[in-house]
Coordinates of C-alpha atoms and ligand atoms in Angstrom, one line a residue:
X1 CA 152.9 4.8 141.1
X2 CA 151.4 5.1 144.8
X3 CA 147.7 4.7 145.0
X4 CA 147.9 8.2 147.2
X5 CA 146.4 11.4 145.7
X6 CA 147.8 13.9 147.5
X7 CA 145.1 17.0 148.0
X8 CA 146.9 20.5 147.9
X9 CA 144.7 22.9 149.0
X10 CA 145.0 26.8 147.9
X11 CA 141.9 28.4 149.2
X12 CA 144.1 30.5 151.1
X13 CA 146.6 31.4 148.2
X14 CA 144.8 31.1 144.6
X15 CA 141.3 31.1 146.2
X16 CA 142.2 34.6 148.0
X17 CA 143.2 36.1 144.6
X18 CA 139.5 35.9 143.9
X19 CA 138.4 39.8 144.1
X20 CA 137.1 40.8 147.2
X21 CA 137.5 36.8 148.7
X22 CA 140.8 38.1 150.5
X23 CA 140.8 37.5 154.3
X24 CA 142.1 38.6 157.2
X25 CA 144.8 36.0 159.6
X26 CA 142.3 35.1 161.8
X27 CA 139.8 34.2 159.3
X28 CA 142.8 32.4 157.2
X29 CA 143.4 30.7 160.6
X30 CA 140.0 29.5 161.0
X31 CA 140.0 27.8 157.7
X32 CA 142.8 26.1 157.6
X33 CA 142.1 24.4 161.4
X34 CA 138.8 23.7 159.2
X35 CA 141.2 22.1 156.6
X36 CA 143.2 20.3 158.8
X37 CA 140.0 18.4 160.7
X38 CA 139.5 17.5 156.9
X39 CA 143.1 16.0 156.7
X40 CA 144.2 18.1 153.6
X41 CA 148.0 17.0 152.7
X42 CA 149.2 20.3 152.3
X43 CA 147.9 23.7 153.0
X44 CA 149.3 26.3 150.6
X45 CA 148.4 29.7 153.3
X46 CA 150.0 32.7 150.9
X47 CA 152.3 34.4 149.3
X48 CA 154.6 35.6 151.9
X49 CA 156.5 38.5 150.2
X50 CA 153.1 39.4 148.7
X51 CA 152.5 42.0 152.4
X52 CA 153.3 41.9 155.5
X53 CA 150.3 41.1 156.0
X54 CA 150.0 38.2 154.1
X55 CA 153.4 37.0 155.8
X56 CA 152.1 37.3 159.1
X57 CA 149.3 35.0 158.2
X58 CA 151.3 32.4 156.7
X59 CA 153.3 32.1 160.1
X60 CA 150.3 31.8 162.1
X61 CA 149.0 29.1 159.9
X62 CA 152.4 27.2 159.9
X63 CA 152.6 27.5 164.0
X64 CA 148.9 26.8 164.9
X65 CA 148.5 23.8 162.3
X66 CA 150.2 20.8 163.0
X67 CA 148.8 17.8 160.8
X68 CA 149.1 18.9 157.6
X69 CA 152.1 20.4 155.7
X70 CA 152.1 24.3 155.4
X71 CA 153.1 26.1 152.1
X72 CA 153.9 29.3 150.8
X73 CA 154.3 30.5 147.3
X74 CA 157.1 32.2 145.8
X75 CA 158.5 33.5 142.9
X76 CA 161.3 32.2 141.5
X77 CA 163.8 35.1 143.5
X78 CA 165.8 35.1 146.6
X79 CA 163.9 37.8 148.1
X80 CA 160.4 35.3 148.0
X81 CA 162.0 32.0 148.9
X82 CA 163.6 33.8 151.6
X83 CA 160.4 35.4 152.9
X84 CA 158.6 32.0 152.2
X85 CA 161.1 30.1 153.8
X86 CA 161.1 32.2 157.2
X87 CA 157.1 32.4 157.2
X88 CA 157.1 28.6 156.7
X89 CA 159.9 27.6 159.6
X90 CA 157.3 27.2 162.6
X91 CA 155.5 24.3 160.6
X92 CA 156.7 20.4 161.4
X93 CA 156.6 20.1 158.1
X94 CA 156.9 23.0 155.6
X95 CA 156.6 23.3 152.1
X96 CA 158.0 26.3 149.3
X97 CA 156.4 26.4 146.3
X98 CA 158.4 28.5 143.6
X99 CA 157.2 29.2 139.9
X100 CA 158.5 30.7 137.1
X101 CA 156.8 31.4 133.8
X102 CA 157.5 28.7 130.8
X103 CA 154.8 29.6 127.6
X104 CA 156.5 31.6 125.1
X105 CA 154.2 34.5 125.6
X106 CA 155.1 34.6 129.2
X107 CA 158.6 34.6 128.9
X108 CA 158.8 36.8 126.0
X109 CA 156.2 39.4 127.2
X110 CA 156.0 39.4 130.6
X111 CA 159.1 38.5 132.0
X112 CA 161.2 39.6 128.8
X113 CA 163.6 36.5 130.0
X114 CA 164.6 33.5 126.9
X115 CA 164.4 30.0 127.3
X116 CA 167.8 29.6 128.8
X117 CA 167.3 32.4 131.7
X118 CA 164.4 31.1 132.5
X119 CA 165.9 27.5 133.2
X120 CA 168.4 28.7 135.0
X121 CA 166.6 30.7 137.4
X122 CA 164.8 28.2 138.1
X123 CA 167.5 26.0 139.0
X124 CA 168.7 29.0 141.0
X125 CA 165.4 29.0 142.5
X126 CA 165.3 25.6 144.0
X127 CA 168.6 25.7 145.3
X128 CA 167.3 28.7 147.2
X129 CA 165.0 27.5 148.8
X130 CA 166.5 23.8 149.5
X131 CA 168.6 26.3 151.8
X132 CA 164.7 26.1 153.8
X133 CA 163.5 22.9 153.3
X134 CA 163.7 19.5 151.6
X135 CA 160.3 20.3 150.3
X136 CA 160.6 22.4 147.3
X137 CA 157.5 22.2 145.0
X138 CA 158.4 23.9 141.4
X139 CA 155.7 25.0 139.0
X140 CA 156.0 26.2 135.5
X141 CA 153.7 29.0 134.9
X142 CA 151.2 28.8 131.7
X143 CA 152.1 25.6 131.3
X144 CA 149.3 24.8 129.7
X145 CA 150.4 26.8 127.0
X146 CA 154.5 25.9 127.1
X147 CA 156.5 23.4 124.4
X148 CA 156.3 20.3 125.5
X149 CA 160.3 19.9 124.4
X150 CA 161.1 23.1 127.3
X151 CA 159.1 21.8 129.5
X152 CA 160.8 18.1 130.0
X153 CA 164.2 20.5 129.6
X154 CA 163.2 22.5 132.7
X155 CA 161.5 19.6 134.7
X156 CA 164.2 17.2 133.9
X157 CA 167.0 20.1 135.6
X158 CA 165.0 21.5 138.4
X159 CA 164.6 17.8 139.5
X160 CA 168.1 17.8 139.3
X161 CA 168.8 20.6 141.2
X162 CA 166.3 19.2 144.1
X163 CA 162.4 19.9 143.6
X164 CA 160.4 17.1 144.8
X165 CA 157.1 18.2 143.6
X166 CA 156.3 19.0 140.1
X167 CA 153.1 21.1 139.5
X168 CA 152.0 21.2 135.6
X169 CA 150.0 24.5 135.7
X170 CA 146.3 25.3 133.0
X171 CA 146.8 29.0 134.5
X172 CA 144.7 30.1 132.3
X173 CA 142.1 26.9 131.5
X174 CA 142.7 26.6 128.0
X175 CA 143.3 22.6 128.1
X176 CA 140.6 20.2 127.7
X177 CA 140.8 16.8 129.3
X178 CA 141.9 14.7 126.3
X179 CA 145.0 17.0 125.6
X180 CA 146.2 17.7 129.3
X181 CA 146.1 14.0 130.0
X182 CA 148.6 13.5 127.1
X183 CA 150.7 16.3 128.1
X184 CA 150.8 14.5 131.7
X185 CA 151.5 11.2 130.4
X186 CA 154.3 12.7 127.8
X187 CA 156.0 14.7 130.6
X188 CA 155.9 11.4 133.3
X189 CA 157.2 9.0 130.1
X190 CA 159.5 11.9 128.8
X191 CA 161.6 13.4 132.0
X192 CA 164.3 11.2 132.5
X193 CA 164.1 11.6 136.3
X194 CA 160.5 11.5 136.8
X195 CA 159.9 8.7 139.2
X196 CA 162.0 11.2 141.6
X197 CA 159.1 13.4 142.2
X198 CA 155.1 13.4 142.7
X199 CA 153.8 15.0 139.7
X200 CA 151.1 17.9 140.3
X201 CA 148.5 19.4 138.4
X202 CA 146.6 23.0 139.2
X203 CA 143.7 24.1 137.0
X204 CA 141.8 26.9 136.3
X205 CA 138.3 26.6 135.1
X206 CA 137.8 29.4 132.7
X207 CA 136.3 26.9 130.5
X208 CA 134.8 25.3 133.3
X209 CA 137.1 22.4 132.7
X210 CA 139.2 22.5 135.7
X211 CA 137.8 19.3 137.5
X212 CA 137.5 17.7 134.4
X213 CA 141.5 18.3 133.4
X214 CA 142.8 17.4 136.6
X215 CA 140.8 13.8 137.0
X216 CA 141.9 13.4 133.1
X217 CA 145.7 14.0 134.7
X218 CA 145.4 12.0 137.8
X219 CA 144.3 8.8 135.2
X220 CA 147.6 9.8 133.2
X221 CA 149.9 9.3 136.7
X222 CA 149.2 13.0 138.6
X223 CA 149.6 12.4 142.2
X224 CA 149.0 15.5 143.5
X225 CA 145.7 17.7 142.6
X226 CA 145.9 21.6 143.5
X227 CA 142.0 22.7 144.2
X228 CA 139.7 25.1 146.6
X229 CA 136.8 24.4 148.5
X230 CA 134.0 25.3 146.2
X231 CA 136.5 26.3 143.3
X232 CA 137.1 29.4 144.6
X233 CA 140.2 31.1 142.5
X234 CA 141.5 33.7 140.5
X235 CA 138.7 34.6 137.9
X236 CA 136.2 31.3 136.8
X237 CA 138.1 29.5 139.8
X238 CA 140.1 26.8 140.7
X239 CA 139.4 22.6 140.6
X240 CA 136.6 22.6 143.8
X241 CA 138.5 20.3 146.2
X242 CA 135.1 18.6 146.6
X243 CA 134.2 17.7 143.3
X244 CA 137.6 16.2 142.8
X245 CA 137.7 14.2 146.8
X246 CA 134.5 12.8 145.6
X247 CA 134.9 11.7 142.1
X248 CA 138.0 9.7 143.1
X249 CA 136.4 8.2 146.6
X250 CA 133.0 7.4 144.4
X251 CA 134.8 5.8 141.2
X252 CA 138.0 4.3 142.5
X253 CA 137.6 2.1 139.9
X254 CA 138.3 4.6 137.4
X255 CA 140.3 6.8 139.4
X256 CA 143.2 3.6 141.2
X257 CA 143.8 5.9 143.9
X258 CA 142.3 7.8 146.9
X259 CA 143.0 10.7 148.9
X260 CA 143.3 11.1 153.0
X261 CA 140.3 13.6 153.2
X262 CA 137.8 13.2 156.1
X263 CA 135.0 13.8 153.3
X264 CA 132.2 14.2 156.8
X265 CA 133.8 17.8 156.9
X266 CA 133.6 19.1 153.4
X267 CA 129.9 20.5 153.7
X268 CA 130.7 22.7 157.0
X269 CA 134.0 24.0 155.5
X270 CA 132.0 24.9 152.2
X271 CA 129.7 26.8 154.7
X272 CA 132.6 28.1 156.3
X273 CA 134.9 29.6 153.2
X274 CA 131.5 30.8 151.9
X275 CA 130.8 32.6 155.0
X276 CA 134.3 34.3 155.3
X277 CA 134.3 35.3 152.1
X278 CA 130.8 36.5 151.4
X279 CA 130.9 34.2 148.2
X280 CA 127.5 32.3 148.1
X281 CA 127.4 28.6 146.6
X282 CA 125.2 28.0 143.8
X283 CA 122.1 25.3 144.8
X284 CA 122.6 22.9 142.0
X285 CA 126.7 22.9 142.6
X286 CA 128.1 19.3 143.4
X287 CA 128.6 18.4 146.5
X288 CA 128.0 21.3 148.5
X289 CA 125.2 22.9 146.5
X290 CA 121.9 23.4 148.9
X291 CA 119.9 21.0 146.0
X292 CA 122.8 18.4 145.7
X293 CA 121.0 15.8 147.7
X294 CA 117.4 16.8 146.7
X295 CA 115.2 14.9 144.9
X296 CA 112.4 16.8 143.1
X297 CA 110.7 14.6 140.5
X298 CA 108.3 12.1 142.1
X299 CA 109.6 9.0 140.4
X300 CA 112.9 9.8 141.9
X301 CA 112.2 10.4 145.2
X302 CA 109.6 6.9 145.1
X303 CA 112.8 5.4 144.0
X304 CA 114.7 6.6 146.3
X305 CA 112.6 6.0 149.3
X306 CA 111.9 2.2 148.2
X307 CA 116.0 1.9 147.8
X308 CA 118.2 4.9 148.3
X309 CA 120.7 4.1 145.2
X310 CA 118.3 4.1 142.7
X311 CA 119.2 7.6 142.4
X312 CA 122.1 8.5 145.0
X313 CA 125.8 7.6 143.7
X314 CA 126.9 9.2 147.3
X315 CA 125.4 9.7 150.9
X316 CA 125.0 13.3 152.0
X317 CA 126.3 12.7 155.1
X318 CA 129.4 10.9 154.0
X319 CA 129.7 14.9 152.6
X320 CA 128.8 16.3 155.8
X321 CA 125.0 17.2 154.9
X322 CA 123.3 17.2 158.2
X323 CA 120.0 15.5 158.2
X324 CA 117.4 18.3 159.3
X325 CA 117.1 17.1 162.4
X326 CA 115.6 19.1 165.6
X327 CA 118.0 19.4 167.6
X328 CA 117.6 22.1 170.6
X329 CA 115.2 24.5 171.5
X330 CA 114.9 27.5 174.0
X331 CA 115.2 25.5 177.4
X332 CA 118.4 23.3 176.4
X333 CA 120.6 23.3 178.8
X334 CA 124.6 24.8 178.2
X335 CA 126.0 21.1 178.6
X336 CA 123.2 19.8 175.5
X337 CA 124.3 22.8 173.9
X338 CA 128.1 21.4 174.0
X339 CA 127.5 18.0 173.5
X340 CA 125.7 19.0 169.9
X341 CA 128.9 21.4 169.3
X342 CA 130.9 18.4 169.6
X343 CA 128.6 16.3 167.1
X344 CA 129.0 18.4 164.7
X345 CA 132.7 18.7 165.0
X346 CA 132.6 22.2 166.2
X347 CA 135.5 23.0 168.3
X348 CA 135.4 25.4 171.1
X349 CA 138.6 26.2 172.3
X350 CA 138.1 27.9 175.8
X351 CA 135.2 28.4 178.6
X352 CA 134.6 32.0 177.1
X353 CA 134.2 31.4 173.5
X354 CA 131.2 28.1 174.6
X355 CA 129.5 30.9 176.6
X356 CA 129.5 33.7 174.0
X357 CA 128.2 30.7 171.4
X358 CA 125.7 30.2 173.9
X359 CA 124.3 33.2 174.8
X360 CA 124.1 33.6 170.8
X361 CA 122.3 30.4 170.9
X362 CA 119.7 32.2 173.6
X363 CA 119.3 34.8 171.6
X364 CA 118.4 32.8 168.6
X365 CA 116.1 30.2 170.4
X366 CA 113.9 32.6 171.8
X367 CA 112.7 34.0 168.3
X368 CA 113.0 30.4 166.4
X369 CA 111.5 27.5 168.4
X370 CA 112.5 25.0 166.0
X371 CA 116.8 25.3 165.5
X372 CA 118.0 23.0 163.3
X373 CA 122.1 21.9 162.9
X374 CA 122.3 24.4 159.8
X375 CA 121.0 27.0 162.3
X376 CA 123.7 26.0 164.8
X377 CA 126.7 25.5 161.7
X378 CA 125.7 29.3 161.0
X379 CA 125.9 30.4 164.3
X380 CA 129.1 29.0 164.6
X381 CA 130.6 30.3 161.5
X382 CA 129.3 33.6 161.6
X383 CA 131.9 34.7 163.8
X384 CA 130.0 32.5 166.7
X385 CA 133.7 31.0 167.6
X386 CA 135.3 34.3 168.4
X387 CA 134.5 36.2 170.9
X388 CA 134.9 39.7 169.0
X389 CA 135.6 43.3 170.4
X390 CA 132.4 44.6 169.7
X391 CA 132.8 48.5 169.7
X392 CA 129.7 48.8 168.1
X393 CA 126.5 47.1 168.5
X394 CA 123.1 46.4 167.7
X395 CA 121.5 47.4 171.3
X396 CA 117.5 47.5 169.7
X397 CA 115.9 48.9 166.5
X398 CA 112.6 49.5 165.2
X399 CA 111.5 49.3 161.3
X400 CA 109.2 51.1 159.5
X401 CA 108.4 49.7 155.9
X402 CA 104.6 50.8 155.2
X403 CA 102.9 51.4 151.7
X404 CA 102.8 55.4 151.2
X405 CA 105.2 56.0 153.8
X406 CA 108.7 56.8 153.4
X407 CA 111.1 53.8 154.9
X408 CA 112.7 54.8 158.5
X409 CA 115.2 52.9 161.1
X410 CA 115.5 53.9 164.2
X411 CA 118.3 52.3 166.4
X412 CA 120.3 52.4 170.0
X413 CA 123.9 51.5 169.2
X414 CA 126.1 50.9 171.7
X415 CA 129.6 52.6 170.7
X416 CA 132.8 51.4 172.7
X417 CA 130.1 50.7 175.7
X418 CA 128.0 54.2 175.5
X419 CA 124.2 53.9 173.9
X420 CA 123.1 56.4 171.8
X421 CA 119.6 56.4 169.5
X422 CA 119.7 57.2 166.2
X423 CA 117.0 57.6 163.1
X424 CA 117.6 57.7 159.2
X425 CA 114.9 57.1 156.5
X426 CA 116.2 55.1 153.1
X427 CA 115.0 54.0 150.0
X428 CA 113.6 50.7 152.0
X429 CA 114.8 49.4 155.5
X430 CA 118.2 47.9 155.4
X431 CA 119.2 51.1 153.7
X432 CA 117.6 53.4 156.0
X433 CA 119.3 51.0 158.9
X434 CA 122.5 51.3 157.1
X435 CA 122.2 55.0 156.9
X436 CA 120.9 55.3 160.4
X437 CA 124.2 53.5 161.4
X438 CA 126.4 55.3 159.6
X439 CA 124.8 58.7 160.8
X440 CA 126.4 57.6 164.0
X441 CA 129.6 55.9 163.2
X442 CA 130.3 58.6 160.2
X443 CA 132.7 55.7 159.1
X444 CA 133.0 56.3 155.5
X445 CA 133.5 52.8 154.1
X446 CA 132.2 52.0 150.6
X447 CA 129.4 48.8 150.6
X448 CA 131.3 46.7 147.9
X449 CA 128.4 43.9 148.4
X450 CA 125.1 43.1 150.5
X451 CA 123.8 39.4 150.0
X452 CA 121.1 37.6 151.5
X453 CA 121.1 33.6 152.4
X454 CA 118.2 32.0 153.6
X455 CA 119.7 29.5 156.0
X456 CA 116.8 26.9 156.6
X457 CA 114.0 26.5 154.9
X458 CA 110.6 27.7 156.2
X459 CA 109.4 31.4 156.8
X460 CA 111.4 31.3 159.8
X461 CA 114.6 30.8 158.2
X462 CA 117.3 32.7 159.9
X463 CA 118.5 35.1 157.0
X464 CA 122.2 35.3 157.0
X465 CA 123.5 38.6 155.6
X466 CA 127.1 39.2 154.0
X467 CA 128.5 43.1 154.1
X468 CA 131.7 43.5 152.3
X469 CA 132.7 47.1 153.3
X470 CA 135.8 49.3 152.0
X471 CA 137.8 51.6 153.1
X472 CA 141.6 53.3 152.7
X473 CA 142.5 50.1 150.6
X474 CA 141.3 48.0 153.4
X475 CA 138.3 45.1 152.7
X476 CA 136.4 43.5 155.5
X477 CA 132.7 41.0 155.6
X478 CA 131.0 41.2 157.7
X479 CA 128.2 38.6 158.4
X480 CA 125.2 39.0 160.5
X481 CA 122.4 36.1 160.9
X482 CA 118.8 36.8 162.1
X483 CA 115.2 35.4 161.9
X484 CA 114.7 39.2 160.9
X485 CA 116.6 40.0 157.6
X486 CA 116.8 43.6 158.5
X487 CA 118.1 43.2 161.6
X488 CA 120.6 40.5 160.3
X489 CA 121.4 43.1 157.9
X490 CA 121.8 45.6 160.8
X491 CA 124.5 43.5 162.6
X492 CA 126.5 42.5 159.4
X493 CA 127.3 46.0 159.0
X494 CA 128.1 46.6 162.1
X495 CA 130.2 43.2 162.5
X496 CA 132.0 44.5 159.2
X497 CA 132.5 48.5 161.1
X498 CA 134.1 46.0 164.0
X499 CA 136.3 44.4 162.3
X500 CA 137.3 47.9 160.3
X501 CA 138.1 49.6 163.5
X502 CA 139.8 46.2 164.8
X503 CA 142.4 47.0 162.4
X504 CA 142.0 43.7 160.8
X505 CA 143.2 44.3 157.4
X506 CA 142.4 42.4 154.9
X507 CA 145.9 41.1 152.8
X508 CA 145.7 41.0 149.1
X509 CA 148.1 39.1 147.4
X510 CA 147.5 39.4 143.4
X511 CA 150.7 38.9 142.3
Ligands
LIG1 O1 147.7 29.4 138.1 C1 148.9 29.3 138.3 O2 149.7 29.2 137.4 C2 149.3 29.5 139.7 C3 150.8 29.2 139.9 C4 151.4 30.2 140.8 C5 150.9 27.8 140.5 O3 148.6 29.8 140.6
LIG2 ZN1 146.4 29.4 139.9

């Protein structure tokens, strides 16, 4: 057994089936260059025959990502490995991962299919897609809740017929830690071809189990963990790739293995996933959770001041927790501006992109004196990388939220580069400001969700607003960030209008 835990990553495939967390290719794009700077094994980036959409995104992932192994799911049918294998062929090393259904209620219900079908379709399957790639990954559905006798039938064939990853499925996290360990153990001990192939494990946490099943499997021989940054997923989630990096970095004496992950970059691609996909983190969640690190109780924080691990099993910025440190202010300079990108791992691909950042960064510094890293991370992730066609905009507003008086917005929008004013009164002022806006535009769209973030501390906090918007079948967020959390709100509508009228449709792959 090696002492390498390979981290599968399906933020962009499990964790988009999360409704309203779908995204769009570029945003896809951005987090999987985010996942890559983190050293993630494999990237699962869709479902290819799930759109064209969602095909299109897997093939930019596979041709822009070069470090880690790109993946697409697919059922177990020739039409889906062969879309799979064709999104996947840019990638220098490319992955199809095919399922099929095992539990009896599955296969009897759902896919109305017996035992022996549903063994050779699989084996079909593989074949299929070994017509791809070498790297076939199979996974039987549900099964969590499959006979442990047709499961080491089906493993020990597909092996046969060429898979090289086995993934063992709680698809709908009914397995406690105790029990899926066993099943693990049973399966490794069980299928006479076992030590052919790194066995896999993918949890669902609908018992809030998820991390708990998979570190129980990777102490019974699991090699490869499936997981999401911050457990996003399909329903309660998935394992949160964080939780599970960190219990096997912190307790490798438990754990006798260790993953690849650059661990410095899980906090900023928590930030980033949560941005994308409007989806705030809760404080108190491990890891990444804003009150992870913070010590409350006095006795603590005298114990941790006099020695740090009297209370700290892990250093925040072994995480990526930036201290909150002051970093620029209003007359930094573009070069200081870069060199602090670069700190914070920040990539700026071209000349044009560091001088949209930076006149953002202007813009922010003249109403905040004091901008801290988490002021510059939110910059950077709300859109701050990409320079976007902006064919409507935020050009100046005025508020009007007094006791007794009704609440009004009036606002000059720029719309594809003509200004026109505008005024609409609402129920308070973000809704007069959306209605105000939409007086104009006339766009429409549903609001499907408005949330609020306070990205610092402090009553100057920028506020950092997520929009989700609707409309024809199409989802887009938008995020706006602002010391002023109506005008924040102001711009997230309109980033969310831009991205509607960019035609950047959002792909939804349920399957
Ligand atoms: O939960 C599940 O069973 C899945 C499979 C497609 C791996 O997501
Ligand atoms: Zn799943």
């Amino acid at each position: 057994m090696t002492d390498q835990l390979i981290i599968f990553d399906t933020t962009l495939r499990d964790g988009e089936q999360s409704p309203g967390a779908s995204m769009t290719r570029d945003e896809k794009l951005r987090i999987a260059r985010q996942l890559e700077r983190m050293k993630v094994d494999v990237i699962e980036a869709g479902f290819a025959a799930a759109s064209n959409g969602d095909f299109e995104a897997v093939r930019a992932v596979a041709e822009a990502i070069k470090d880690s192994t790109i993946c697409s799911l697919a059922r177990a049918n020739e039409n889906d490995i062969r879309r799979a294998g064709e999104a996947i062929s840019p990638a220098n090393s490319g992955r199809i991962h095919t399922f099929i259904a095992t539990s009896p209620i599955h296969m009897e219900k759902k896919l109305r299919m017996s035992p022996d079908q549903v063994v050779e379709q699989a084996v079909k399957a593989i074949g299929w897609a070994r017509q791809y790639t070498d790297d076939v990954e199979f996974s039987a559905e549900d099964a969590g809740r499959s006979e442990i006798d047709f499961l080491c039938r089906i493993f020990e064939e597909v092996i046969n017929a060429g898979a090289r990853t086995i993934n063992v499925p709680d698809t709908v996290g009914y397995n406690v830690p105790e029990q899926f360990a066993a099943t693990i153990r049973t399966l490794i001990e069980r299928v006479p071809n076992s030590d052919k192939v790194v066995w896999s494990v993918h949890c669902h946490n609908d018992l809030g189990l998820a991390v708990a099943n998979s570190l129980a499997a990777v102490r019974a021989g699991a090699r490869q963990v499936e997981c999401t940054i911050n457990g996003l997923g399909e329903r309660a989630g998935n394992a949160s790739l964080e939780e599970v990096v960190m219990a096997v970095r912190t307790r490798r004496d438990v754990f006798q293995c260790d993953t690849r992950i650059d661990t410095t970059h899980i906090v900023p691609a928590s930030k980033l996933v949560s941005g994308i996909t409007g989806f705030p983190v809760q404080p108190n969640k491990a890891i990444v959770g804003a009150n992870a690190f913070a010590h409350e109780s006095g006795i603590h924080q005298d114990g941790v001041l006099k020695h740090r691990e009297t209370y700290e099993i892990m250093r925040a910025e072994d995480v990526g927790w930036v201290a909150n440190k002051l970093v620029l202010g209003k007359h930094s300079g573009r070069n200081a501006f870069r060199s602090r990108l670069q700190e914070l791992g920040i990539v700026v691909e071209s000349e044009e992109q560091l001088n949209h950042a930076f006149a953002r960064f202007k813009e922010l510094a003249d109403k905040k004196h004091e901008i801290f890293d988490e002021d510059i991370q939110a910059l950077m992730s709300d859109d701050g990388l990409i320079v976007p066609p902006e064919h409507y905009r935020l050009v100046s507003s005025a508020f009007l939220s007094e006791t007794g008086e009704v609440p009004s917005a009036k606002l000059t929008l720029a719309v594809g580069g003509k200004e026109s004013r505008v005024e609409s009164t609402g129920s308070g002022p973000v809704d007069a400001a959306f209605k105000a806006i939409e007086k104009t535009v006339q766009s429409g769209a549903e609001l499907l969700l408005y949330s609020v973030n306070a990205i610092t501390t402090g009553t100057d906090a920028q506020g950092e607003v997520t929009v989700r918007l609707s409309k024809e079948g199409r989802v887009v967020n938008g995020q706006g960030a602002d010391t002023d959390i109506i005008v924040a709100s102001a711009k997230a509508y309109l980033n969310a209008l831009n991205k509607l009228h960019a035609n950047q449709e959002r792909v939804n792959p349920q399957i």
